[in-house]
mmCIF file of C-alpha atoms in Angstrom:
data_model
loop_
_atom_site.group_PDB
_atom_site.id
_atom_site.type_symbol
_atom_site.label_atom_id
_atom_site.label_comp_id
_atom_site.label_asym_id
_atom_site.label_seq_id
_atom_site.Cartn_x
_atom_site.Cartn_y
_atom_site.Cartn_z
ATOM 1 C CA MET A 291 -72.718 -17.643 -74.864
ATOM 2 C CA LEU A 292 -70.389 -20.462 -73.954
ATOM 3 C CA THR A 293 -69.768 -23.431 -76.186
ATOM 4 C CA LEU A 294 -69.817 -27.056 -75.143
ATOM 5 C CA ILE A 295 -66.148 -27.295 -76.150
ATOM 6 C CA GLU A 296 -65.208 -24.477 -73.733
ATOM 7 C CA VAL A 297 -67.131 -26.110 -70.907
ATOM 8 C CA LYS A 298 -65.627 -29.536 -71.516
ATOM 9 C CA GLU A 299 -62.113 -28.055 -71.617
ATOM 10 C CA HIS A 300 -62.801 -26.203 -68.361
ATOM 11 C CA LEU A 301 -64.060 -29.379 -66.686
ATOM 12 C CA ARG A 302 -61.435 -31.586 -68.367
ATOM 13 C CA ILE A 303 -64.076 -33.879 -69.821
ATOM 14 C CA GLU A 304 -63.074 -35.819 -72.942
ATOM 15 C CA THR A 305 -66.144 -37.968 -73.610
ATOM 16 C CA SER A 306 -69.567 -37.036 -74.917
ATOM 17 C CA ASP A 307 -71.397 -39.165 -72.335
ATOM 18 C CA GLU A 308 -72.616 -36.153 -70.350
ATOM 19 C CA ASP A 309 -73.143 -33.612 -73.126
ATOM 20 C CA SER A 310 -76.882 -33.235 -72.493
ATOM 21 C CA LEU A 311 -76.240 -32.743 -68.771
ATOM 22 C CA LEU A 312 -73.575 -30.139 -69.542
ATOM 23 C CA HIS A 313 -75.966 -28.266 -71.843
ATOM 24 C CA ALA A 314 -78.499 -28.126 -69.014
ATOM 25 C CA TYR A 315 -75.824 -26.826 -66.623
ATOM 26 C CA MET A 316 -74.719 -24.247 -69.196
ATOM 27 C CA ASP A 317 -78.291 -22.964 -69.510
ATOM 28 C CA ALA A 318 -78.718 -22.878 -65.731
ATOM 29 C CA ALA A 319 -75.369 -21.126 -65.198
ATOM 30 C CA GLU A 320 -76.117 -18.473 -67.813
ATOM 31 C CA ALA A 321 -79.550 -17.864 -66.276
ATOM 32 C CA SER A 322 -77.978 -17.664 -62.815
ATOM 33 C CA VAL A 323 -75.419 -15.079 -63.946
ATOM 34 C CA ALA A 324 -78.053 -13.032 -65.781
ATOM 35 C CA ASP A 325 -80.213 -13.085 -62.647
ATOM 36 C CA TYR A 326 -77.279 -12.102 -60.420
ATOM 37 C CA LEU A 327 -76.367 -9.227 -62.733
ATOM 38 C CA GLY A 328 -79.958 -8.115 -63.224
ATOM 39 C CA ILE A 329 -79.531 -7.950 -67.004
ATOM 40 C CA GLU A 330 -79.966 -10.057 -70.093
ATOM 41 C CA LEU A 331 -76.594 -11.439 -71.116
ATOM 42 C CA PRO A 332 -75.177 -9.936 -74.316
ATOM 43 C CA SER A 333 -73.886 -12.242 -77.047
ATOM 44 C CA ALA A 334 -70.406 -10.714 -76.642
ATOM 45 C CA MET A 335 -69.739 -11.151 -72.940
ATOM 46 C CA PRO A 336 -66.708 -9.695 -71.160
ATOM 47 C CA ALA A 337 -64.096 -12.263 -70.114
ATOM 48 C CA PRO A 338 -64.910 -12.002 -66.371
ATOM 49 C CA VAL A 339 -68.568 -12.812 -67.058
ATOM 50 C CA ARG A 340 -67.593 -15.815 -69.187
ATOM 51 C CA ALA A 341 -65.256 -16.991 -66.408
ATOM 52 C CA ALA A 342 -68.032 -16.662 -63.828
ATOM 53 C CA ILE A 343 -70.357 -18.773 -65.981
ATOM 54 C CA LEU A 344 -67.653 -21.434 -66.264
ATOM 55 C CA LEU A 345 -67.243 -21.372 -62.478
ATOM 56 C CA ARG A 346 -70.990 -21.811 -62.021
ATOM 57 C CA VAL A 347 -71.081 -24.730 -64.506
ATOM 58 C CA GLY A 348 -68.194 -26.347 -62.636
ATOM 59 C CA ASP A 349 -69.990 -25.893 -59.338
ATOM 60 C CA LEU A 350 -73.191 -27.423 -60.697
ATOM 61 C CA TYR A 351 -71.251 -30.333 -62.176
ATOM 62 C CA GLU A 352 -69.208 -31.074 -59.045
ATOM 63 C CA ASN A 353 -72.121 -30.683 -56.613
ATOM 64 C CA ARG A 354 -74.857 -32.344 -58.636
ATOM 65 C CA GLU A 355 -75.910 -34.757 -55.913
ATOM 66 C CA GLY A 356 -77.611 -32.062 -53.824
ATOM 67 C CA GLN A 357 -76.352 -33.485 -50.556
ATOM 68 C CA THR A 358 -72.841 -33.555 -49.269
ATOM 69 C CA ASP A 359 -70.942 -34.485 -46.138
ATOM 70 C CA ARG A 360 -69.314 -31.036 -46.017
ATOM 71 C CA PRO A 361 -70.750 -27.522 -45.894
ATOM 72 C CA LEU A 362 -71.023 -25.627 -49.174
ATOM 73 C CA HIS A 363 -70.056 -21.975 -49.290
ATOM 74 C CA GLY A 364 -70.607 -19.173 -51.774
ATOM 75 C CA ASN A 365 -67.927 -18.659 -54.379
ATOM 76 C CA ARG A 366 -66.286 -15.278 -53.732
ATOM 77 C CA THR A 367 -64.467 -15.396 -57.075
ATOM 78 C CA PHE A 368 -67.817 -15.666 -58.856
ATOM 79 C CA GLU A 369 -69.052 -12.563 -57.034
ATOM 80 C CA ARG A 370 -65.843 -10.601 -57.611
ATOM 81 C CA LEU A 371 -65.835 -11.364 -61.325
ATOM 82 C CA LEU A 372 -69.410 -10.164 -61.747
ATOM 83 C CA GLN A 373 -69.578 -7.235 -59.325
ATOM 84 C CA PRO A 374 -68.479 -4.539 -61.857
ATOM 85 C CA TYR A 375 -71.233 -5.630 -64.268
ATOM 86 C CA ARG A 376 -74.058 -5.905 -61.737
ATOM 87 C CA VAL A 377 -77.082 -3.646 -62.124
ATOM 88 C CA MET A 378 -78.358 -2.606 -58.731
ATOM 89 C CA ALA A 379 -82.074 -2.034 -58.244
ATOM 90 C CA LEU A 380 -82.891 1.318 -56.665
#
């Protein structure tokens, strides 16, 4: 699992003002990745999976308003990082 320190370094956040929000985004990002992969995340995650979770946290943080004046698109890097670990349902 990611640490708050890792997430704050990734987002370049130096204050603790939004720590509770970041924890919520971390939980949501980890759940999103686990759902995408179709597995429960192991405690020792491969680096690409950790990077994908950081990308998802960043996306949640930057697009937290829910509405924007520009179209939002899927993150191909997120998908490429996770594709080798994805369990496909038959």
